Amino acid sequence: MKGLFFTGTDTDIGKTWVTSIVARHLSTQGIAVGAYKPAASGVDDGRWADVGSLSEAVGGGFPEERICPQRFAAPLAPPEAARQENLTVDPVLLRTGIEWWEQRVEVLLVEGVGGGYLLLRDLEHCGRRGFLADDTHRNTAYVAHGKQGLYERE
C-alpha cells in the first residue's frame, strides 16, 4: 500500500479539503483509495464534518469508524477534547488503525494534525515531518497559506 500524509501549518488550513481533492482525483484514475484521519474533534449536529467529507471523497464505501476511529465532541485539539470527555487519545490506535486499510486500498491518504502540534511538537508522538508521518513512512504534503514560506529542517 502506498500513501501520502497531509499536514498543515494551522488548524482549519484546508487539510481535509486538499485530502478530499486528491482522493477524488485518484478515484477517477481507477485507483482504490482510502482516507484515514486518526483523530477528529468538533461534532456538529451528531456528525464530524471532516470525517463525512473524507468518506464521501473515497466513495462512501468504508465505515466512518475506520476513516476516523477516535472522535471527540469539543471543537478543540483532539487531546484537549478527549480530556473534556475524561478520555485520552489512544497513541497505539493512531498507528494501528492504518493496518485495517492495508489489503483494502492501493493508496491511503492520512490526514494528520496542523497548527501548534506540528509547529511546537507538543505531542510526544509527533514525527520530524508531523504527526504519524515518520512512523507510517508516508510521503508528506504540507497545506499552508499562500503567503507563508515552508522549509524542512533536519
XYZ file of C-alpha atoms in Angstrom:
154
model
C 0.000 0.000 0.000
C 1.314 3.414 -0.950
C 0.444 6.502 0.996
C 0.505 10.244 1.295
C 0.457 12.121 4.592
C -1.207 15.551 4.828
C -0.274 18.064 7.483
C -0.557 21.816 7.736
C 0.628 24.966 9.367
C -2.717 25.629 11.027
C -5.922 24.120 12.235
C -8.623 24.804 9.632
C -5.997 25.464 6.966
C -7.684 23.092 4.497
C -6.067 19.694 5.092
C -9.360 17.826 4.712
C -10.274 19.829 1.618
C -6.941 19.061 -0.072
C -7.014 15.410 1.037
C -10.526 15.074 -0.409
C -9.486 16.597 -3.743
C -6.575 14.164 -4.014
C -8.843 11.228 -3.082
C -11.366 12.157 -5.769
C -8.644 12.578 -8.367
C -7.097 9.191 -7.593
C -10.531 7.565 -7.714
C -11.168 8.993 -11.186
C -7.889 7.377 -12.251
C -9.234 3.970 -11.190
C -7.050 3.776 -8.071
C -8.539 2.206 -4.938
C -8.026 4.953 -2.370
C -8.789 5.239 1.325
C -8.615 8.096 3.820
C -7.501 7.894 7.432
C -7.790 10.681 9.989
C -6.612 9.127 13.277
C -8.484 11.592 15.494
C -11.078 14.301 14.971
C -12.824 16.756 17.214
C -15.724 19.135 16.875
C -19.049 17.392 16.362
C -21.822 19.345 14.655
C -25.363 18.016 14.805
C -24.111 14.498 15.529
C -21.554 14.448 12.689
C -17.881 15.218 12.282
C -17.712 17.269 9.073
C -14.146 16.245 8.206
C -14.979 12.558 8.548
C -18.040 12.945 6.333
C -16.027 14.821 3.699
C -13.314 12.171 3.624
C -15.876 9.372 3.487
C -17.634 10.985 0.535
C -14.305 11.636 -1.226
C -13.372 7.932 -1.119
C -16.771 6.865 -2.409
C -18.647 6.285 0.842
C -17.882 2.566 0.881
C -15.820 2.459 4.073
C -17.075 2.645 7.663
C -16.547 6.076 9.191
C -15.071 4.448 12.317
C -12.250 3.145 10.073
C -11.743 6.529 8.454
C -11.570 8.139 11.892
C -11.529 5.765 14.871
C -11.187 8.457 17.541
C -13.794 11.215 17.522
C -14.392 13.784 20.248
C -17.191 16.305 20.660
C -15.466 19.563 21.633
C -14.025 21.709 18.802
C -10.530 21.651 20.306
C -7.285 19.861 19.586
C -8.069 16.146 19.955
C -6.035 15.638 23.161
C -7.847 18.526 24.862
C -11.248 17.490 23.516
C -10.600 13.956 24.806
C -9.692 15.298 28.257
C -13.022 17.109 28.407
C -14.718 13.735 27.927
C -12.457 12.066 30.531
C -10.776 10.150 27.722
C -7.357 10.173 26.102
C -6.185 9.915 22.534
C -5.006 6.323 22.173
C -1.463 6.529 20.724
C -1.469 2.855 19.715
C -4.713 3.201 17.765
C -3.292 6.236 15.974
C -0.910 3.893 14.206
C -2.698 0.536 14.215
C -5.800 1.994 12.611
C -3.821 2.041 9.373
C -3.443 -1.742 9.376
C -7.123 -2.272 8.520
C -6.577 -0.455 5.213
C -3.563 -2.466 4.029
C -5.396 -5.116 1.974
C -8.302 -2.864 1.005
C -6.750 0.033 -0.919
C -3.817 0.775 -3.197
C -3.241 4.253 -1.751
C -4.035 5.507 1.739
C -4.259 9.245 2.382
C -3.534 10.062 6.030
C -4.599 13.411 7.445
C -2.591 14.496 10.464
C -2.607 17.449 12.778
C -1.718 21.017 11.971
C -1.102 24.162 13.902
C 0.505 24.084 17.315
C 1.023 20.345 17.456
C 3.028 20.401 14.270
C 4.963 23.562 14.991
C 5.567 23.199 18.730
C 5.869 19.431 18.806
C 3.756 19.293 21.954
C 2.559 15.791 21.343
C 5.050 13.047 22.137
C 4.043 11.162 19.000
C 4.896 13.957 16.551
C 7.451 12.910 13.995
C 10.001 15.106 12.268
C 7.551 15.801 9.459
C 4.402 15.866 11.542
C 2.036 13.582 13.352
C 2.480 9.957 12.175
C 4.400 10.900 9.047
C 7.678 9.250 10.005
C 6.093 6.237 11.677
C 3.983 5.357 8.669
C 6.612 6.274 6.058
C 4.148 8.328 4.068
C 5.219 10.988 1.637
C 4.255 14.304 3.175
C 2.146 17.111 1.706
C 2.064 20.424 3.580
C -1.031 22.613 3.442
C -0.329 26.291 4.159
C -1.491 29.823 3.427
C -0.091 31.064 0.121
C 1.690 33.891 1.930
C 3.713 31.537 4.140
C 7.024 30.017 3.247
C 7.844 26.468 4.298
C 11.169 24.828 4.863
C 12.339 21.458 6.044
C 14.818 21.248 8.871
C 16.609 18.039 9.816
